[in-house]
Amino acid sequence: MPRLCKPAVSAPEYVITMEETLEFAERVHGGKPQLPLALRLIRNTGVQKRHIVQPIEKTLQHPGLTERNRIYEVESKKRTPQVIEEALKNADMAARDIDAIIYVSCTGFLMPSLTAWLINKMGFRSDTRQIPIAQLGCAAGGAAVNRAHDFCVAHPGSNVLIVSCELCSLCYQPDADDIGSLLSDGLFGDAVAAAVVRGTGGVGIELERNASYLIPNTEDWISYDVRDTGFHFQLDRRVPGTMEPLAPVLRELAKDHSWDAGSLDFYIVHAGGPRILDDLAKFLEVDRRVFRHSWSTLNEYGNIASAVVLEAARRLFEENALAPGATGMIAGFGPGITAEMALGTWAEDTPTELGNAA
């Protein structure tokens, strides 16, 4: 079965703390009646710091969509190769071993996709399949894992590279002062992540089953309003309550696999915000500490959109606490409202198995 190998993740060098976020919010939006509520919501996120691709002084400016998209192109090309090289090394793979590249991002636009540039610049084969995913937002990390799984099942022995590049700070809109925009200004961070799903062998999460689910009639709860000034993020106040209808879907997925969603060994869950994690723990009837990797990602990086599941998975690998056969779940949530879910088992090749494969 396909295996998700250890991800590689990199965050930009510029850091903004919670205290700095609150200070600039008061400075830029001072006097607005909704500001006190927004500041309280930002404090409640638990985000201690975030990484951004430019110094905060430049981030607070808006040079226009053309310039921001130019920065996205420059920075994505600058930052993805090193992360990809690390992910390939983690999977004991070379660029020529990759059969498809899934590129996910919702914070900039390139055509052709960055996949074409990567193939030309990093030694991937010219027949490498390109699968860009641009409009699933935070759910795209889970979707990428699932589509990689599907590809490997459809093409046995294939290997898929997942790349996530989320430069959320390039979507900051200085003039947007609604509660959703102000909250997002204190929640989202920038990061680049990559991981390989091997068709066979390796060490990691053996992907066994995946599913997608759309909560009916919620497509306007998380969205972009695309204007001359770029992407304006819109967040409905009902979004934090979406775990109540989604938890039964996760339970049913596990039940169909003869597993109990409340009794698994590991959970890799999108850290959309503290209530998402707290509610999911409540409705799955698990201790909130089972989401410790998601909590740590949220605290140290903020919501890094599609890269969250890969960063939380990286922390799981670093913990080095799972025995072969340990069962777990991966779940990403985003616009739609969409859930992308997967079940997998921790697997390691033994020296004997490696010898037999040779």
Short mmCIF file of N, CA and C in Angstrom, two decimals, residues 215-352:
data_model
loop_
_atom_site.label_atom_id
_atom_site.label_comp_id
_atom_site.label_asym_id
_atom_site.label_seq_id
_atom_site.Cartn_x
_atom_site.Cartn_y
_atom_site.Cartn_z
N ILE A 215 -20.19 19.64 3.64
CA ILE A 215 -21.37 20.00 4.41
C ILE A 215 -22.31 20.78 3.50
N PRO A 216 -23.54 20.33 3.28
CA PRO A 216 -24.43 20.99 2.33
C PRO A 216 -24.67 22.47 2.66
N ASN A 217 -24.70 23.25 1.59
CA ASN A 217 -25.12 24.66 1.67
C ASN A 217 -24.24 25.51 2.59
N THR A 218 -22.96 25.24 2.57
CA THR A 218 -22.02 26.04 3.36
C THR A 218 -20.91 26.63 2.50
N GLU A 219 -21.11 26.67 1.19
CA GLU A 219 -20.01 27.07 0.31
C GLU A 219 -19.59 28.52 0.49
N ASP A 220 -20.44 29.35 1.10
CA ASP A 220 -20.06 30.75 1.30
C ASP A 220 -19.53 31.02 2.70
N TRP A 221 -19.28 29.99 3.49
CA TRP A 221 -18.80 30.19 4.86
C TRP A 221 -17.32 30.51 4.91
N ILE A 222 -16.54 29.93 4.01
CA ILE A 222 -15.12 30.27 3.85
C ILE A 222 -14.92 30.55 2.37
N SER A 223 -14.46 31.74 2.04
CA SER A 223 -14.35 32.06 0.61
C SER A 223 -13.37 33.20 0.39
N TYR A 224 -13.01 33.37 -0.87
CA TYR A 224 -12.27 34.55 -1.32
C TYR A 224 -13.22 35.43 -2.13
N ASP A 225 -13.20 36.71 -1.83
CA ASP A 225 -13.82 37.69 -2.71
C ASP A 225 -12.67 38.27 -3.53
N VAL A 226 -12.63 37.96 -4.82
CA VAL A 226 -11.51 38.38 -5.66
C VAL A 226 -11.80 39.76 -6.23
N ARG A 227 -10.97 40.72 -5.86
CA ARG A 227 -11.14 42.11 -6.28
C ARG A 227 -9.86 42.61 -6.94
N ASP A 228 -9.88 43.87 -7.35
CA ASP A 228 -8.69 44.47 -7.96
C ASP A 228 -7.50 44.42 -7.01
N THR A 229 -7.77 44.43 -5.71
CA THR A 229 -6.70 44.42 -4.71
C THR A 229 -6.30 43.00 -4.30
N GLY A 230 -6.86 41.99 -4.95
CA GLY A 230 -6.44 40.63 -4.67
C GLY A 230 -7.49 39.80 -3.97
N PHE A 231 -7.01 38.85 -3.16
CA PHE A 231 -7.88 37.91 -2.48
C PHE A 231 -8.32 38.48 -1.13
N HIS A 232 -9.60 38.64 -0.95
CA HIS A 232 -10.15 39.10 0.32
C HIS A 232 -10.78 37.90 1.02
N PHE A 233 -10.16 37.44 2.08
CA PHE A 233 -10.61 36.25 2.81
C PHE A 233 -11.89 36.56 3.57
N GLN A 234 -12.88 35.70 3.42
CA GLN A 234 -14.16 35.87 4.10
C GLN A 234 -14.44 34.65 4.96
N LEU A 235 -14.72 34.90 6.23
CA LEU A 235 -14.91 33.83 7.20
C LEU A 235 -16.21 34.05 7.95
N ASP A 236 -17.13 33.09 7.83
CA ASP A 236 -18.41 33.18 8.51
C ASP A 236 -18.26 32.77 9.97
N ARG A 237 -19.01 33.43 10.84
CA ARG A 237 -18.92 33.14 12.27
C ARG A 237 -19.37 31.73 12.62
N ARG A 238 -20.06 31.04 11.69
CA ARG A 238 -20.53 29.68 11.94
C ARG A 238 -19.47 28.62 11.72
N VAL A 239 -18.35 28.99 11.10
CA VAL A 239 -17.32 28.00 10.77
C VAL A 239 -16.82 27.22 11.98
N PRO A 240 -16.51 27.88 13.12
CA PRO A 240 -16.00 27.11 14.26
C PRO A 240 -16.93 25.99 14.73
N GLY A 241 -18.21 26.07 14.40
CA GLY A 241 -19.14 25.04 14.84
C GLY A 241 -19.27 23.85 13.91
N THR A 242 -18.41 23.77 12.89
CA THR A 242 -18.57 22.72 11.88
C THR A 242 -18.11 21.34 12.33
N MET A 243 -17.44 21.23 13.46
CA MET A 243 -17.00 19.91 13.89
C MET A 243 -18.17 19.04 14.37
N GLU A 244 -19.24 19.66 14.81
CA GLU A 244 -20.38 18.87 15.25
C GLU A 244 -20.97 18.02 14.12
N PRO A 245 -21.18 18.57 12.91
CA PRO A 245 -21.65 17.71 11.82
C PRO A 245 -20.55 16.85 11.18
N LEU A 246 -19.28 17.26 11.33
CA LEU A 246 -18.21 16.49 10.69
C LEU A 246 -17.73 15.31 11.53
N ALA A 247 -17.81 15.41 12.85
CA ALA A 247 -17.35 14.30 13.70
C ALA A 247 -18.08 13.00 13.38
N PRO A 248 -19.40 12.98 13.16
CA PRO A 248 -20.06 11.72 12.79
C PRO A 248 -19.57 11.16 11.46
N VAL A 249 -19.15 12.04 10.54
CA VAL A 249 -18.61 11.57 9.26
C VAL A 249 -17.28 10.86 9.49
N LEU A 250 -16.44 11.42 10.35
CA LEU A 250 -15.18 10.77 10.69
C LEU A 250 -15.43 9.44 11.39
N ARG A 251 -16.42 9.42 12.27
CA ARG A 251 -16.76 8.16 12.95
C ARG A 251 -17.20 7.10 11.96
N GLU A 252 -18.01 7.50 11.00
CA GLU A 252 -18.54 6.55 10.02
C GLU A 252 -17.42 6.01 9.13
N LEU A 253 -16.50 6.89 8.74
CA LEU A 253 -15.35 6.45 7.94
C LEU A 253 -14.57 5.38 8.67
N ALA A 254 -14.28 5.63 9.94
CA ALA A 254 -13.53 4.65 10.73
C ALA A 254 -14.34 3.36 10.91
N LYS A 255 -15.62 3.50 11.18
CA LYS A 255 -16.48 2.33 11.38
C LYS A 255 -16.51 1.45 10.14
N ASP A 256 -16.56 2.07 8.96
CA ASP A 256 -16.55 1.31 7.71
C ASP A 256 -15.25 0.54 7.52
N HIS A 257 -14.23 0.97 8.25
CA HIS A 257 -12.93 0.30 8.19
C HIS A 257 -12.71 -0.61 9.40
N SER A 258 -13.78 -0.83 10.16
CA SER A 258 -13.75 -1.65 11.38
C SER A 258 -12.86 -1.06 12.46
N TRP A 259 -12.74 0.27 12.48
CA TRP A 259 -12.00 0.98 13.51
C TRP A 259 -12.95 1.86 14.30
N ASP A 260 -12.51 2.27 15.48
CA ASP A 260 -13.24 3.21 16.32
C ASP A 260 -12.51 4.54 16.28
N ALA A 261 -13.16 5.58 15.74
CA ALA A 261 -12.51 6.88 15.58
C ALA A 261 -12.06 7.48 16.90
N GLY A 262 -12.65 7.04 18.01
CA GLY A 262 -12.27 7.56 19.31
C GLY A 262 -11.17 6.78 19.99
N SER A 263 -10.65 5.74 19.34
CA SER A 263 -9.66 4.88 19.99
C SER A 263 -8.47 4.60 19.09
N LEU A 264 -8.04 5.60 18.34
CA LEU A 264 -6.90 5.42 17.45
C LEU A 264 -5.61 5.82 18.16
N ASP A 265 -4.48 5.48 17.55
CA ASP A 265 -3.19 5.75 18.17
C ASP A 265 -2.62 7.12 17.82
N PHE A 266 -3.04 7.69 16.70
CA PHE A 266 -2.56 9.03 16.34
C PHE A 266 -3.61 9.75 15.50
N TYR A 267 -3.55 11.10 15.59
CA TYR A 267 -4.49 11.96 14.88
C TYR A 267 -3.71 13.13 14.28
N ILE A 268 -3.82 13.30 12.97
CA ILE A 268 -3.22 14.43 12.28
C ILE A 268 -4.37 15.26 11.74
N VAL A 269 -4.64 16.39 12.40
CA VAL A 269 -5.84 17.17 12.12
C VAL A 269 -5.48 18.61 11.80
N HIS A 270 -6.18 19.19 10.83
CA HIS A 270 -5.94 20.58 10.47
C HIS A 270 -6.24 21.50 11.66
N ALA A 271 -5.28 22.34 11.98
CA ALA A 271 -5.43 23.26 13.11
C ALA A 271 -6.01 24.58 12.61
N GLY A 272 -7.32 24.59 12.36
CA GLY A 272 -7.96 25.79 11.88
C GLY A 272 -8.08 26.85 12.95
N GLY A 273 -8.12 26.43 14.19
CA GLY A 273 -8.26 27.33 15.32
C GLY A 273 -8.56 26.51 16.56
N PRO A 274 -8.50 27.12 17.73
CA PRO A 274 -8.65 26.35 18.96
C PRO A 274 -10.01 25.69 19.11
N ARG A 275 -11.08 26.36 18.68
CA ARG A 275 -12.39 25.74 18.86
C ARG A 275 -12.55 24.51 17.96
N ILE A 276 -11.95 24.55 16.76
CA ILE A 276 -12.00 23.39 15.87
C ILE A 276 -11.43 22.17 16.58
N LEU A 277 -10.28 22.33 17.21
CA LEU A 277 -9.63 21.21 17.88
C LEU A 277 -10.38 20.80 19.14
N ASP A 278 -10.84 21.78 19.91
CA ASP A 278 -11.58 21.45 21.13
C ASP A 278 -12.90 20.76 20.82
N ASP A 279 -13.62 21.26 19.82
CA ASP A 279 -14.90 20.64 19.47
C ASP A 279 -14.72 19.25 18.90
N LEU A 280 -13.69 19.06 18.09
CA LEU A 280 -13.48 17.73 17.53
C LEU A 280 -13.15 16.74 18.63
N ALA A 281 -12.36 17.16 19.61
CA ALA A 281 -12.08 16.29 20.75
C ALA A 281 -13.37 15.95 21.49
N LYS A 282 -14.22 16.94 21.66
CA LYS A 282 -15.49 16.73 22.36
C LYS A 282 -16.38 15.75 21.62
N PHE A 283 -16.57 15.95 20.32
CA PHE A 283 -17.53 15.14 19.58
C PHE A 283 -16.98 13.76 19.20
N LEU A 284 -15.64 13.61 19.17
CA LEU A 284 -15.06 12.28 18.98
C LEU A 284 -14.86 11.56 20.31
N GLU A 285 -15.07 12.31 21.40
CA GLU A 285 -14.90 11.78 22.75
C GLU A 285 -13.48 11.28 22.98
N VAL A 286 -12.53 12.17 22.67
CA VAL A 286 -11.11 11.89 22.90
C VAL A 286 -10.53 13.03 23.73
N ASP A 287 -9.42 12.76 24.38
CA ASP A 287 -8.70 13.79 25.11
C ASP A 287 -8.10 14.78 24.11
N ARG A 288 -8.22 16.07 24.40
CA ARG A 288 -7.70 17.08 23.46
C ARG A 288 -6.20 16.92 23.22
N ARG A 289 -5.50 16.23 24.12
CA ARG A 289 -4.05 16.06 23.95
C ARG A 289 -3.70 15.13 22.80
N VAL A 290 -4.68 14.36 22.29
CA VAL A 290 -4.36 13.51 21.14
C VAL A 290 -4.07 14.36 19.91
N PHE A 291 -4.49 15.64 19.95
CA PHE A 291 -4.21 16.56 18.86
C PHE A 291 -2.98 17.43 19.17
N ARG A 292 -2.08 16.93 19.98
CA ARG A 292 -0.95 17.74 20.44
C ARG A 292 -0.10 18.27 19.29
N HIS A 293 0.04 17.50 18.21
CA HIS A 293 0.86 17.97 17.09
C HIS A 293 0.17 19.13 16.37
N SER A 294 -1.14 19.07 16.30
CA SER A 294 -1.90 20.17 15.70
C SER A 294 -1.85 21.41 16.60
N TRP A 295 -1.99 21.20 17.91
CA TRP A 295 -1.90 22.32 18.86
C TRP A 295 -0.54 23.01 18.76
N SER A 296 0.52 22.20 18.70
CA SER A 296 1.87 22.78 18.63
C SER A 296 2.06 23.57 17.34
N THR A 297 1.53 23.03 16.24
CA THR A 297 1.62 23.74 14.96
C THR A 297 0.90 25.08 15.05
N LEU A 298 -0.30 25.08 15.62
CA LEU A 298 -1.08 26.30 15.76
C LEU A 298 -0.35 27.32 16.64
N ASN A 299 0.20 26.87 17.75
CA ASN A 299 0.88 27.78 18.68
C ASN A 299 2.13 28.40 18.07
N GLU A 300 2.89 27.61 17.31
CA GLU A 300 4.20 28.05 16.85
C GLU A 300 4.22 28.65 15.45
N TYR A 301 3.19 28.29 14.63
CA TYR A 301 3.17 28.78 13.26
C TYR A 301 1.86 29.47 12.87
N GLY A 302 0.82 29.34 13.69
CA GLY A 302 -0.49 29.79 13.30
C GLY A 302 -1.13 28.80 12.33
N ASN A 303 -2.20 29.22 11.71
CA ASN A 303 -2.84 28.39 10.70
C ASN A 303 -2.08 28.58 9.39
N ILE A 304 -1.35 27.56 8.96
CA ILE A 304 -0.55 27.65 7.74
C ILE A 304 -1.26 26.93 6.58
N ALA A 305 -2.59 26.98 6.62
CA ALA A 305 -3.44 26.52 5.53
C ALA A 305 -3.13 25.06 5.17
N SER A 306 -2.91 24.77 3.89
CA SER A 306 -2.75 23.38 3.46
C SER A 306 -1.51 22.71 4.03
N ALA A 307 -0.56 23.51 4.53
CA ALA A 307 0.67 22.93 5.08
C ALA A 307 0.49 22.37 6.49
N VAL A 308 -0.65 22.66 7.14
CA VAL A 308 -0.83 22.23 8.54
C VAL A 308 -0.71 20.73 8.69
N VAL A 309 -1.41 19.95 7.87
CA VAL A 309 -1.40 18.50 8.07
C VAL A 309 0.00 17.93 7.87
N LEU A 310 0.77 18.52 6.96
CA LEU A 310 2.13 18.03 6.74
C LEU A 310 3.04 18.39 7.92
N GLU A 311 2.86 19.60 8.47
CA GLU A 311 3.66 19.98 9.63
C GLU A 311 3.28 19.15 10.86
N ALA A 312 1.98 18.91 11.07
CA ALA A 312 1.57 18.06 12.19
C ALA A 312 2.08 16.64 12.00
N ALA A 313 2.07 16.15 10.78
CA ALA A 313 2.61 14.81 10.50
C ALA A 313 4.11 14.77 10.75
N ARG A 314 4.82 15.84 10.38
CA ARG A 314 6.26 15.89 10.65
C ARG A 314 6.54 15.75 12.14
N ARG A 315 5.74 16.40 12.95
CA ARG A 315 5.91 16.32 14.39
C ARG A 315 5.64 14.90 14.89
N LEU A 316 4.68 14.23 14.28
CA LEU A 316 4.41 12.84 14.64
C LEU A 316 5.64 11.97 14.36
N PHE A 317 6.26 12.15 13.20
CA PHE A 317 7.46 11.40 12.87
C PHE A 317 8.58 11.71 13.86
N GLU A 318 8.75 12.99 14.19
CA GLU A 318 9.82 13.40 15.10
C GLU A 318 9.62 12.81 16.50
N GLU A 319 8.38 12.62 16.89
CA GLU A 319 8.10 12.05 18.21
C GLU A 319 8.62 10.63 18.34
N ASN A 320 8.63 9.91 17.23
CA ASN A 320 9.22 8.56 17.18
C ASN A 320 8.66 7.64 18.26
N ALA A 321 7.33 7.64 18.39
CA ALA A 321 6.71 6.89 19.48
C ALA A 321 5.77 5.79 19.01
N LEU A 322 5.66 5.60 17.69
CA LEU A 322 4.68 4.64 17.18
C LEU A 322 5.32 3.30 16.86
N ALA A 323 4.59 2.25 17.17
CA ALA A 323 5.01 0.91 16.80
C ALA A 323 4.30 0.50 15.51
N PRO A 324 4.91 -0.38 14.73
CA PRO A 324 4.23 -0.85 13.52
C PRO A 324 2.84 -1.37 13.85
N GLY A 325 1.88 -0.99 13.01
CA GLY A 325 0.51 -1.40 13.22
C GLY A 325 -0.33 -0.37 13.93
N ALA A 326 0.29 0.71 14.46
CA ALA A 326 -0.48 1.76 15.12
C ALA A 326 -1.43 2.40 14.11
N THR A 327 -2.66 2.66 14.54
CA THR A 327 -3.68 3.16 13.63
C THR A 327 -3.91 4.66 13.84
N GLY A 328 -4.28 5.34 12.77
CA GLY A 328 -4.48 6.77 12.90
C GLY A 328 -5.34 7.37 11.81
N MET A 329 -5.56 8.66 11.97
CA MET A 329 -6.45 9.41 11.08
C MET A 329 -5.79 10.71 10.67
N ILE A 330 -6.00 11.10 9.42
CA ILE A 330 -5.59 12.41 8.90
C ILE A 330 -6.85 13.12 8.45
N ALA A 331 -7.00 14.41 8.81
CA ALA A 331 -8.19 15.15 8.41
C ALA A 331 -7.86 16.61 8.15
N GLY A 332 -8.26 17.09 7.00
CA GLY A 332 -8.11 18.50 6.66
C GLY A 332 -9.48 19.10 6.38
N PHE A 333 -9.67 20.35 6.79
CA PHE A 333 -10.96 21.02 6.63
C PHE A 333 -10.75 22.36 5.94
N GLY A 334 -11.70 22.73 5.08
CA GLY A 334 -11.54 23.98 4.38
C GLY A 334 -12.80 24.41 3.66
N PRO A 335 -12.64 25.31 2.67
CA PRO A 335 -13.80 25.88 1.99
C PRO A 335 -14.70 24.81 1.41
N GLY A 336 -15.98 25.09 1.49
CA GLY A 336 -16.92 24.15 0.91
C GLY A 336 -18.24 24.00 1.66
N ILE A 337 -18.25 23.79 2.94
CA ILE A 337 -17.16 23.36 3.84
C ILE A 337 -16.79 21.92 3.50
N THR A 338 -15.50 21.70 3.24
CA THR A 338 -15.00 20.42 2.77
C THR A 338 -14.14 19.76 3.83
N ALA A 339 -14.33 18.45 3.96
CA ALA A 339 -13.44 17.64 4.80
C ALA A 339 -12.77 16.60 3.91
N GLU A 340 -11.46 16.49 4.04
CA GLU A 340 -10.68 15.44 3.36
C GLU A 340 -10.07 14.58 4.44
N MET A 341 -10.42 13.28 4.43
CA MET A 341 -10.10 12.39 5.54
C MET A 341 -9.40 11.14 5.05
N ALA A 342 -8.51 10.62 5.88
CA ALA A 342 -7.79 9.40 5.54
C ALA A 342 -7.52 8.57 6.79
N LEU A 343 -7.43 7.27 6.59
CA LEU A 343 -7.06 6.34 7.65
C LEU A 343 -5.77 5.63 7.24
N GLY A 344 -4.90 5.42 8.21
CA GLY A 344 -3.64 4.75 7.89
C GLY A 344 -3.03 4.06 9.08
N THR A 345 -2.05 3.23 8.79
CA THR A 345 -1.35 2.43 9.80
C THR A 345 0.14 2.70 9.71
N TRP A 346 0.77 2.86 10.86
CA TRP A 346 2.22 3.06 10.88
C TRP A 346 2.91 1.80 10.40
N ALA A 347 3.85 1.97 9.46
CA ALA A 347 4.52 0.81 8.86
C ALA A 347 6.00 1.11 8.67
N GLU A 348 6.80 0.09 8.86
CA GLU A 348 8.25 0.19 8.67
C GLU A 348 8.74 -1.05 7.95
N ASP A 349 9.64 -0.86 7.00
CA ASP A 349 10.27 -2.01 6.35
C ASP A 349 11.34 -2.56 7.27
N THR A 350 11.31 -3.84 7.51
CA THR A 350 12.37 -4.49 8.28
C THR A 350 13.52 -4.82 7.34
N PRO A 351 14.73 -5.06 7.88
CA PRO A 351 15.86 -5.44 7.03
C PRO A 351 15.54 -6.66 6.17
N THR A 352 14.80 -7.62 6.72
CA THR A 352 14.44 -8.81 5.95
C THR A 352 13.59 -8.45 4.75
#
